[in-house]
């Protein structure tokens, strides 16, 4: 079975429904009307542009271009974490960037080379979509981990100071909140794993089935991708949560303000 082609006219029909929802939002005086309209238009333009760029990259099939795209994805994801965490401390930003890079790179290359076994390893048709998924999940996990650690650190400031005065090291004084940051970062991915196949069908699997791939093959790919995204998030947040205390204290175990440069 071949997937049906979707023309720009079909896209117009989809936008008609979007327009109806905008009218409903306006009548209901919903505050998200402008945000919804802006997000819809921006998403459409971004995806159309991405489609043309990917078509060119797929035809080129060049390792340097594939790696360049990977680095661009990584850079945007890292700066997104910086933006959402609102942290300006250079040492903490460096830790976030390193954690993101190590987790995504190890997981991506392992699953591409040893599990899926694509040839050549830089085949952009496989490399780029999977890279986007693992980096995206790692970004979400790290953002949760950073924000959880920071909020708990602020809430337990006095408790941490008391622990330090009683002789605890910075690592031991923040051990509980670091563990909590790690666990919170993994919950969204675990929830998706619990509901997958019963409550919902994931996007990648649905896309493959619509394009004519056998459901059993699509399922195997989805299982592999879910393991890859979970492991990526786990490695990234594990590196972060294990070393984050170093960014909140100086060499004399004094608490630093991570919101300053």
PDB file of C-alpha atoms in Angstrom:
ATOM      1  CA  UNK A   1       0.000   0.000   0.000  1.00  0.00           C
ATOM      2  CA  UNK A   2       1.305   3.467  -0.894  1.00  0.00           C
ATOM      3  CA  UNK A   3       0.796   6.512   1.287  1.00  0.00           C
ATOM      4  CA  UNK A   4      -1.550   9.147  -0.166  1.00  0.00           C
ATOM      5  CA  UNK A   5       0.169  12.320  -1.340  1.00  0.00           C
ATOM      6  CA  UNK A   6      -0.867  15.458   0.520  1.00  0.00           C
ATOM      7  CA  UNK A   7      -0.944  18.631  -1.573  1.00  0.00           C
ATOM      8  CA  UNK A   8      -0.837  22.248  -0.440  1.00  0.00           C
ATOM      9  CA  UNK A   9      -4.590  22.353  -1.090  1.00  0.00           C
ATOM     10  CA  UNK A  10      -5.033  19.639   1.548  1.00  0.00           C
ATOM     11  CA  UNK A  11      -2.969  21.807   3.887  1.00  0.00           C
ATOM     12  CA  UNK A  12      -5.354  24.692   3.223  1.00  0.00           C
ATOM     13  CA  UNK A  13      -8.257  22.457   4.254  1.00  0.00           C
ATOM     14  CA  UNK A  14      -6.420  21.686   7.497  1.00  0.00           C
ATOM     15  CA  UNK A  15      -5.924  25.412   8.123  1.00  0.00           C
ATOM     16  CA  UNK A  16      -9.654  25.991   7.634  1.00  0.00           C
ATOM     17  CA  UNK A  17     -10.241  23.808  10.694  1.00  0.00           C
ATOM     18  CA  UNK A  18      -7.509  25.739  12.525  1.00  0.00           C
ATOM     19  CA  UNK A  19      -9.326  28.955  11.599  1.00  0.00           C
ATOM     20  CA  UNK A  20     -12.569  27.596  13.025  1.00  0.00           C
ATOM     21  CA  UNK A  21     -10.816  26.826  16.310  1.00  0.00           C
ATOM     22  CA  UNK A  22      -9.356  30.347  16.362  1.00  0.00           C
ATOM     23  CA  UNK A  23     -12.868  31.803  15.986  1.00  0.00           C
ATOM     24  CA  UNK A  24     -14.107  29.570  18.812  1.00  0.00           C
ATOM     25  CA  UNK A  25     -11.209  30.690  21.013  1.00  0.00           C
ATOM     26  CA  UNK A  26     -11.987  34.336  20.257  1.00  0.00           C
ATOM     27  CA  UNK A  27     -15.644  33.880  21.150  1.00  0.00           C
ATOM     28  CA  UNK A  28     -14.644  32.122  24.354  1.00  0.00           C
ATOM     29  CA  UNK A  29     -12.121  34.930  25.045  1.00  0.00           C
ATOM     30  CA  UNK A  30      -9.338  32.393  25.493  1.00  0.00           C
ATOM     31  CA  UNK A  31      -5.951  33.918  26.276  1.00  0.00           C
ATOM     32  CA  UNK A  32      -4.172  31.349  24.087  1.00  0.00           C
ATOM     33  CA  UNK A  33      -5.735  32.465  20.788  1.00  0.00           C
ATOM     34  CA  UNK A  34      -2.744  34.471  19.531  1.00  0.00           C
ATOM     35  CA  UNK A  35      -0.304  31.867  20.830  1.00  0.00           C
ATOM     36  CA  UNK A  36      -2.159  29.049  19.075  1.00  0.00           C
ATOM     37  CA  UNK A  37      -2.331  30.951  15.772  1.00  0.00           C
ATOM     38  CA  UNK A  38       1.323  31.990  15.937  1.00  0.00           C
ATOM     39  CA  UNK A  39       2.441  28.446  16.861  1.00  0.00           C
ATOM     40  CA  UNK A  40       0.418  26.948  13.997  1.00  0.00           C
ATOM     41  CA  UNK A  41       1.884  29.281  11.367  1.00  0.00           C
ATOM     42  CA  UNK A  42       5.412  29.040  12.736  1.00  0.00           C
ATOM     43  CA  UNK A  43       5.281  25.244  12.939  1.00  0.00           C
ATOM     44  CA  UNK A  44       4.033  25.009   9.348  1.00  0.00           C
ATOM     45  CA  UNK A  45       6.753  27.275   7.953  1.00  0.00           C
ATOM     46  CA  UNK A  46       9.477  25.554   9.966  1.00  0.00           C
ATOM     47  CA  UNK A  47       8.436  22.070   8.871  1.00  0.00           C
ATOM     48  CA  UNK A  48       8.086  23.034   5.208  1.00  0.00           C
ATOM     49  CA  UNK A  49      11.558  24.577   5.249  1.00  0.00           C
ATOM     50  CA  UNK A  50      12.924  21.534   7.090  1.00  0.00           C
ATOM     51  CA  UNK A  51      11.382  19.222   4.494  1.00  0.00           C
ATOM     52  CA  UNK A  52      13.181  20.951   1.612  1.00  0.00           C
ATOM     53  CA  UNK A  53      16.480  21.076   3.526  1.00  0.00           C
ATOM     54  CA  UNK A  54      16.285  17.383   4.444  1.00  0.00           C
ATOM     55  CA  UNK A  55      15.493  16.424   0.838  1.00  0.00           C
ATOM     56  CA  UNK A  56      18.724  18.141  -0.227  1.00  0.00           C
ATOM     57  CA  UNK A  57      20.756  16.544   2.580  1.00  0.00           C
ATOM     58  CA  UNK A  58      19.367  13.070   1.853  1.00  0.00           C
ATOM     59  CA  UNK A  59      20.388  13.370  -1.789  1.00  0.00           C
ATOM     60  CA  UNK A  60      23.832  14.666  -0.852  1.00  0.00           C
ATOM     61  CA  UNK A  61      24.493  11.756   1.561  1.00  0.00           C
ATOM     62  CA  UNK A  62      27.681  13.364   2.893  1.00  0.00           C
ATOM     63  CA  UNK A  63      29.150  12.503   6.330  1.00  0.00           C
ATOM     64  CA  UNK A  64      30.312  16.071   7.012  1.00  0.00           C
ATOM     65  CA  UNK A  65      26.857  17.455   6.219  1.00  0.00           C
ATOM     66  CA  UNK A  66      25.192  14.829   8.426  1.00  0.00           C
ATOM     67  CA  UNK A  67      27.481  15.603  11.358  1.00  0.00           C
ATOM     68  CA  UNK A  68      26.959  19.334  10.797  1.00  0.00           C
ATOM     69  CA  UNK A  69      23.197  18.874  11.071  1.00  0.00           C
ATOM     70  CA  UNK A  70      23.712  16.850  14.248  1.00  0.00           C
ATOM     71  CA  UNK A  71      25.806  19.639  15.781  1.00  0.00           C
ATOM     72  CA  UNK A  72      23.174  22.220  14.825  1.00  0.00           C
ATOM     73  CA  UNK A  73      20.457  20.130  16.507  1.00  0.00           C
ATOM     74  CA  UNK A  74      22.641  19.724  19.589  1.00  0.00           C
ATOM     75  CA  UNK A  75      23.441  23.454  19.752  1.00  0.00           C
ATOM     76  CA  UNK A  76      19.794  24.526  19.498  1.00  0.00           C
ATOM     77  CA  UNK A  77      18.772  21.967  22.140  1.00  0.00           C
ATOM     78  CA  UNK A  78      21.510  23.095  24.524  1.00  0.00           C
ATOM     79  CA  UNK A  79      20.609  26.777  24.234  1.00  0.00           C
ATOM     80  CA  UNK A  80      16.947  25.872  24.722  1.00  0.00           C
ATOM     81  CA  UNK A  81      17.891  24.314  28.065  1.00  0.00           C
ATOM     82  CA  UNK A  82      19.792  27.480  28.985  1.00  0.00           C
ATOM     83  CA  UNK A  83      16.757  29.580  28.104  1.00  0.00           C
ATOM     84  CA  UNK A  84      14.250  27.507  30.069  1.00  0.00           C
ATOM     85  CA  UNK A  85      16.478  27.083  33.129  1.00  0.00           C
ATOM     86  CA  UNK A  86      17.302  30.834  33.262  1.00  0.00           C
ATOM     87  CA  UNK A  87      20.773  30.038  34.598  1.00  0.00           C
ATOM     88  CA  UNK A  88      23.719  32.200  33.526  1.00  0.00           C
ATOM     89  CA  UNK A  89      26.522  30.550  35.499  1.00  0.00           C
ATOM     90  CA  UNK A  90      29.158  29.487  32.957  1.00  0.00           C
ATOM     91  CA  UNK A  91      30.281  26.429  34.901  1.00  0.00           C
ATOM     92  CA  UNK A  92      26.733  25.106  35.172  1.00  0.00           C
ATOM     93  CA  UNK A  93      26.072  25.793  31.486  1.00  0.00           C
ATOM     94  CA  UNK A  94      29.247  23.932  30.586  1.00  0.00           C
ATOM     95  CA  UNK A  95      28.095  20.919  32.622  1.00  0.00           C
ATOM     96  CA  UNK A  96      24.694  20.970  30.899  1.00  0.00           C
ATOM     97  CA  UNK A  97      26.316  21.126  27.452  1.00  0.00           C
ATOM     98  CA  UNK A  98      28.738  18.296  28.209  1.00  0.00           C
ATOM     99  CA  UNK A  99      26.013  16.101  29.730  1.00  0.00           C
ATOM    100  CA  UNK A 100      23.780  16.649  26.717  1.00  0.00           C
ATOM    101  CA  UNK A 101      26.541  15.905  24.212  1.00  0.00           C
ATOM    102  CA  UNK A 102      27.878  12.765  25.898  1.00  0.00           C
ATOM    103  CA  UNK A 103      24.439  11.237  26.503  1.00  0.00           C
ATOM    104  CA  UNK A 104      23.129  11.902  22.989  1.00  0.00           C
ATOM    105  CA  UNK A 105      26.313  10.938  21.154  1.00  0.00           C
ATOM    106  CA  UNK A 106      26.948   7.661  22.955  1.00  0.00           C
ATOM    107  CA  UNK A 107      23.356   6.499  22.628  1.00  0.00           C
ATOM    108  CA  UNK A 108      22.949   7.645  19.004  1.00  0.00           C
ATOM    109  CA  UNK A 109      26.067   5.955  17.632  1.00  0.00           C
ATOM    110  CA  UNK A 110      25.555   2.773  19.635  1.00  0.00           C
ATOM    111  CA  UNK A 111      22.012   2.228  18.352  1.00  0.00           C
ATOM    112  CA  UNK A 112      22.808   3.275  14.775  1.00  0.00           C
ATOM    113  CA  UNK A 113      25.937   1.143  14.422  1.00  0.00           C
ATOM    114  CA  UNK A 114      25.312  -1.901  16.624  1.00  0.00           C
ATOM    115  CA  UNK A 115      21.511  -2.193  16.827  1.00  0.00           C
ATOM    116  CA  UNK A 116      20.013  -0.826  13.595  1.00  0.00           C
ATOM    117  CA  UNK A 117      23.310  -1.370  11.730  1.00  0.00           C
ATOM    118  CA  UNK A 118      22.843   1.279   9.058  1.00  0.00           C
ATOM    119  CA  UNK A 119      25.378   1.444   6.230  1.00  0.00           C
ATOM    120  CA  UNK A 120      27.004   3.835   5.801  1.00  0.00           C
ATOM    121  CA  UNK A 121      26.816   4.979   9.420  1.00  0.00           C
ATOM    122  CA  UNK A 122      26.175   8.584   8.339  1.00  0.00           C
ATOM    123  CA  UNK A 123      23.133   7.743   6.202  1.00  0.00           C
ATOM    124  CA  UNK A 124      21.096  10.931   6.836  1.00  0.00           C
ATOM    125  CA  UNK A 125      17.752   9.200   6.273  1.00  0.00           C
ATOM    126  CA  UNK A 126      18.314   7.287   9.537  1.00  0.00           C
ATOM    127  CA  UNK A 127      20.896   9.425  11.315  1.00  0.00           C
ATOM    128  CA  UNK A 128      19.090  12.782  11.353  1.00  0.00           C
ATOM    129  CA  UNK A 129      15.563  11.673  12.435  1.00  0.00           C
ATOM    130  CA  UNK A 130      16.933   9.448  15.207  1.00  0.00           C
ATOM    131  CA  UNK A 131      19.376  12.151  16.301  1.00  0.00           C
ATOM    132  CA  UNK A 132      16.483  14.591  16.555  1.00  0.00           C
ATOM    133  CA  UNK A 133      14.510  12.194  18.745  1.00  0.00           C
ATOM    134  CA  UNK A 134      17.334  11.359  21.163  1.00  0.00           C
ATOM    135  CA  UNK A 135      18.483  14.982  21.454  1.00  0.00           C
ATOM    136  CA  UNK A 136      14.906  16.204  21.933  1.00  0.00           C
ATOM    137  CA  UNK A 137      14.249  13.752  24.751  1.00  0.00           C
ATOM    138  CA  UNK A 138      17.598  14.497  26.345  1.00  0.00           C
ATOM    139  CA  UNK A 139      16.785  18.220  26.197  1.00  0.00           C
ATOM    140  CA  UNK A 140      13.459  17.684  27.963  1.00  0.00           C
ATOM    141  CA  UNK A 141      15.023  15.448  30.603  1.00  0.00           C
ATOM    142  CA  UNK A 142      17.905  17.806  31.310  1.00  0.00           C
ATOM    143  CA  UNK A 143      15.580  20.800  31.541  1.00  0.00           C
ATOM    144  CA  UNK A 144      13.483  18.973  34.124  1.00  0.00           C
ATOM    145  CA  UNK A 145      16.600  17.886  35.986  1.00  0.00           C
ATOM    146  CA  UNK A 146      18.082  21.402  36.095  1.00  0.00           C
ATOM    147  CA  UNK A 147      14.842  23.054  37.200  1.00  0.00           C
ATOM    148  CA  UNK A 148      14.094  20.369  39.787  1.00  0.00           C
ATOM    149  CA  UNK A 149      17.561  20.577  41.309  1.00  0.00           C
ATOM    150  CA  UNK A 150      17.510  24.362  41.366  1.00  0.00           C
ATOM    151  CA  UNK A 151      14.039  24.702  42.918  1.00  0.00           C
ATOM    152  CA  UNK A 152      14.777  22.063  45.559  1.00  0.00           C
ATOM    153  CA  UNK A 153      18.140  23.675  46.299  1.00  0.00           C
ATOM    154  CA  UNK A 154      16.404  27.010  46.959  1.00  0.00           C
ATOM    155  CA  UNK A 155      13.644  25.430  49.061  1.00  0.00           C
ATOM    156  CA  UNK A 156      16.136  23.458  51.165  1.00  0.00           C
ATOM    157  CA  UNK A 157      18.763  26.179  51.389  1.00  0.00           C
ATOM    158  CA  UNK A 158      18.736  26.300  55.213  1.00  0.00           C
ATOM    159  CA  UNK A 159      18.782  22.505  55.470  1.00  0.00           C
ATOM    160  CA  UNK A 160      21.817  22.356  53.191  1.00  0.00           C
ATOM    161  CA  UNK A 161      23.629  25.024  55.190  1.00  0.00           C
ATOM    162  CA  UNK A 162      22.940  23.115  58.407  1.00  0.00           C
ATOM    163  CA  UNK A 163      24.346  19.934  56.876  1.00  0.00           C
ATOM    164  CA  UNK A 164      27.486  21.803  55.836  1.00  0.00           C
ATOM    165  CA  UNK A 165      27.942  23.223  59.339  1.00  0.00           C
ATOM    166  CA  UNK A 166      27.641  19.712  60.755  1.00  0.00           C
ATOM    167  CA  UNK A 167      30.514  18.558  58.558  1.00  0.00           C
ATOM    168  CA  UNK A 168      28.763  17.226  55.476  1.00  0.00           C
ATOM    169  CA  UNK A 169      30.453  17.689  52.121  1.00  0.00           C
ATOM    170  CA  UNK A 170      28.619  19.643  49.374  1.00  0.00           C
ATOM    171  CA  UNK A 171      28.020  16.348  47.561  1.00  0.00           C
ATOM    172  CA  UNK A 172      26.424  14.683  50.593  1.00  0.00           C
ATOM    173  CA  UNK A 173      24.447  17.809  51.511  1.00  0.00           C
ATOM    174  CA  UNK A 174      22.780  17.831  48.071  1.00  0.00           C
ATOM    175  CA  UNK A 175      22.613  14.077  47.505  1.00  0.00           C
ATOM    176  CA  UNK A 176      18.845  13.818  48.050  1.00  0.00           C
ATOM    177  CA  UNK A 177      17.889  16.679  45.738  1.00  0.00           C
ATOM    178  CA  UNK A 178      20.298  15.398  43.063  1.00  0.00           C
ATOM    179  CA  UNK A 179      18.601  12.006  43.236  1.00  0.00           C
ATOM    180  CA  UNK A 180      15.202  13.665  43.011  1.00  0.00           C
ATOM    181  CA  UNK A 181      16.333  15.667  39.955  1.00  0.00           C
ATOM    182  CA  UNK A 182      17.463  12.466  38.234  1.00  0.00           C
ATOM    183  CA  UNK A 183      14.215  10.632  38.940  1.00  0.00           C
ATOM    184  CA  UNK A 184      11.986  13.531  37.830  1.00  0.00           C
ATOM    185  CA  UNK A 185      13.816  13.812  34.525  1.00  0.00           C
ATOM    186  CA  UNK A 186      13.036  10.187  33.647  1.00  0.00           C
ATOM    187  CA  UNK A 187       9.337  10.162  34.579  1.00  0.00           C
ATOM    188  CA  UNK A 188       7.965  11.579  31.250  1.00  0.00           C
ATOM    189  CA  UNK A 189       9.810   8.957  29.194  1.00  0.00           C
ATOM    190  CA  UNK A 190       8.761   6.155  31.538  1.00  0.00           C
ATOM    191  CA  UNK A 191       5.123   7.286  31.336  1.00  0.00           C
ATOM    192  CA  UNK A 192       5.283   7.142  27.536  1.00  0.00           C
ATOM    193  CA  UNK A 193       6.740   3.631  27.732  1.00  0.00           C
ATOM    194  CA  UNK A 194       3.900   2.483  30.009  1.00  0.00           C
ATOM    195  CA  UNK A 195       1.175   3.819  27.719  1.00  0.00           C
ATOM    196  CA  UNK A 196       2.731   2.979  24.361  1.00  0.00           C
ATOM    197  CA  UNK A 197       0.836   0.411  22.327  1.00  0.00           C
ATOM    198  CA  UNK A 198      -2.185   0.464  24.638  1.00  0.00           C
ATOM    199  CA  UNK A 199      -3.175   4.083  25.206  1.00  0.00           C
ATOM    200  CA  UNK A 200      -1.588   5.563  22.067  1.00  0.00           C
ATOM    201  CA  UNK A 201       0.525   4.752  19.021  1.00  0.00           C
ATOM    202  CA  UNK A 202       3.712   6.855  18.834  1.00  0.00           C
ATOM    203  CA  UNK A 203       4.383   9.205  15.936  1.00  0.00           C
ATOM    204  CA  UNK A 204       7.287   7.319  14.392  1.00  0.00           C
ATOM    205  CA  UNK A 205       5.428   4.011  14.371  1.00  0.00           C
ATOM    206  CA  UNK A 206       2.283   5.626  12.949  1.00  0.00           C
ATOM    207  CA  UNK A 207       4.295   7.330  10.225  1.00  0.00           C
ATOM    208  CA  UNK A 208       5.948   4.081   9.193  1.00  0.00           C
ATOM    209  CA  UNK A 209       2.649   2.218   9.090  1.00  0.00           C
ATOM    210  CA  UNK A 210       1.070   4.983   6.974  1.00  0.00           C
ATOM    211  CA  UNK A 211       3.986   4.778   4.546  1.00  0.00           C
ATOM    212  CA  UNK A 212       3.369   1.057   4.028  1.00  0.00           C
ATOM    213  CA  UNK A 213       5.868  -0.520   6.443  1.00  0.00           C
ATOM    214  CA  UNK A 214       4.648  -3.737   8.089  1.00  0.00           C
ATOM    215  CA  UNK A 215       3.308  -3.077  11.627  1.00  0.00           C
ATOM    216  CA  UNK A 216       5.684  -5.683  13.084  1.00  0.00           C
ATOM    217  CA  UNK A 217       8.704  -3.898  11.575  1.00  0.00           C
ATOM    218  CA  UNK A 218       7.408  -0.508  12.729  1.00  0.00           C
ATOM    219  CA  UNK A 219       6.976  -1.907  16.245  1.00  0.00           C
ATOM    220  CA  UNK A 220      10.576  -3.149  16.386  1.00  0.00           C
ATOM    221  CA  UNK A 221      11.868   0.246  15.281  1.00  0.00           C
ATOM    222  CA  UNK A 222       9.721   1.977  17.889  1.00  0.00           C
ATOM    223  CA  UNK A 223      10.969  -0.281  20.676  1.00  0.00           C
ATOM    224  CA  UNK A 224      14.555   0.474  19.686  1.00  0.00           C
ATOM    225  CA  UNK A 225      13.866   4.214  19.555  1.00  0.00           C
ATOM    226  CA  UNK A 226      12.201   4.206  22.973  1.00  0.00           C
ATOM    227  CA  UNK A 227      15.183   2.419  24.494  1.00  0.00           C
ATOM    228  CA  UNK A 228      17.515   4.892  22.758  1.00  0.00           C
ATOM    229  CA  UNK A 229      15.637   7.959  24.007  1.00  0.00           C
ATOM    230  CA  UNK A 230      15.384   6.628  27.554  1.00  0.00           C
ATOM    231  CA  UNK A 231      19.061   5.679  27.724  1.00  0.00           C
ATOM    232  CA  UNK A 232      20.083   9.040  26.237  1.00  0.00           C
ATOM    233  CA  UNK A 233      18.080  10.902  28.861  1.00  0.00           C
ATOM    234  CA  UNK A 234      19.364   8.624  31.611  1.00  0.00           C
ATOM    235  CA  UNK A 235      23.040   9.103  30.676  1.00  0.00           C
ATOM    236  CA  UNK A 236      22.712  12.871  30.268  1.00  0.00           C
ATOM    237  CA  UNK A 237      20.838  13.449  33.509  1.00  0.00           C
ATOM    238  CA  UNK A 238      23.013  10.979  35.400  1.00  0.00           C
ATOM    239  CA  UNK A 239      26.160  12.889  34.409  1.00  0.00           C
ATOM    240  CA  UNK A 240      24.455  16.169  35.311  1.00  0.00           C
ATOM    241  CA  UNK A 241      22.984  15.093  38.657  1.00  0.00           C
ATOM    242  CA  UNK A 242      26.257  13.437  39.731  1.00  0.00           C
ATOM    243  CA  UNK A 243      28.353  16.549  39.103  1.00  0.00           C
ATOM    244  CA  UNK A 244      25.919  19.439  39.525  1.00  0.00           C
ATOM    245  CA  UNK A 245      26.859  20.094  43.179  1.00  0.00           C
ATOM    246  CA  UNK A 246      30.272  21.300  41.991  1.00  0.00           C
ATOM    247  CA  UNK A 247      28.592  24.250  40.280  1.00  0.00           C
ATOM    248  CA  UNK A 248      26.743  25.399  43.404  1.00  0.00           C
ATOM    249  CA  UNK A 249      29.735  25.554  45.745  1.00  0.00           C
ATOM    250  CA  UNK A 250      33.232  27.030  45.650  1.00  0.00           C
ATOM    251  CA  UNK A 251      36.406  25.295  46.832  1.00  0.00           C
ATOM    252  CA  UNK A 252      35.621  26.286  50.437  1.00  0.00           C
ATOM    253  CA  UNK A 253      32.148  24.688  50.328  1.00  0.00           C
ATOM    254  CA  UNK A 254      30.418  28.072  50.216  1.00  0.00           C
ATOM    255  CA  UNK A 255      27.144  28.334  48.300  1.00  0.00           C
ATOM    256  CA  UNK A 256      27.289  30.219  45.001  1.00  0.00           C
ATOM    257  CA  UNK A 257      24.569  32.119  43.141  1.00  0.00           C
ATOM    258  CA  UNK A 258      24.179  30.222  39.871  1.00  0.00           C
ATOM    259  CA  UNK A 259      21.958  32.950  38.406  1.00  0.00           C
ATOM    260  CA  UNK A 260      24.942  35.253  38.096  1.00  0.00           C
ATOM    261  CA  UNK A 261      27.625  35.096  35.408  1.00  0.00           C
TER     262      UNK A 261
END
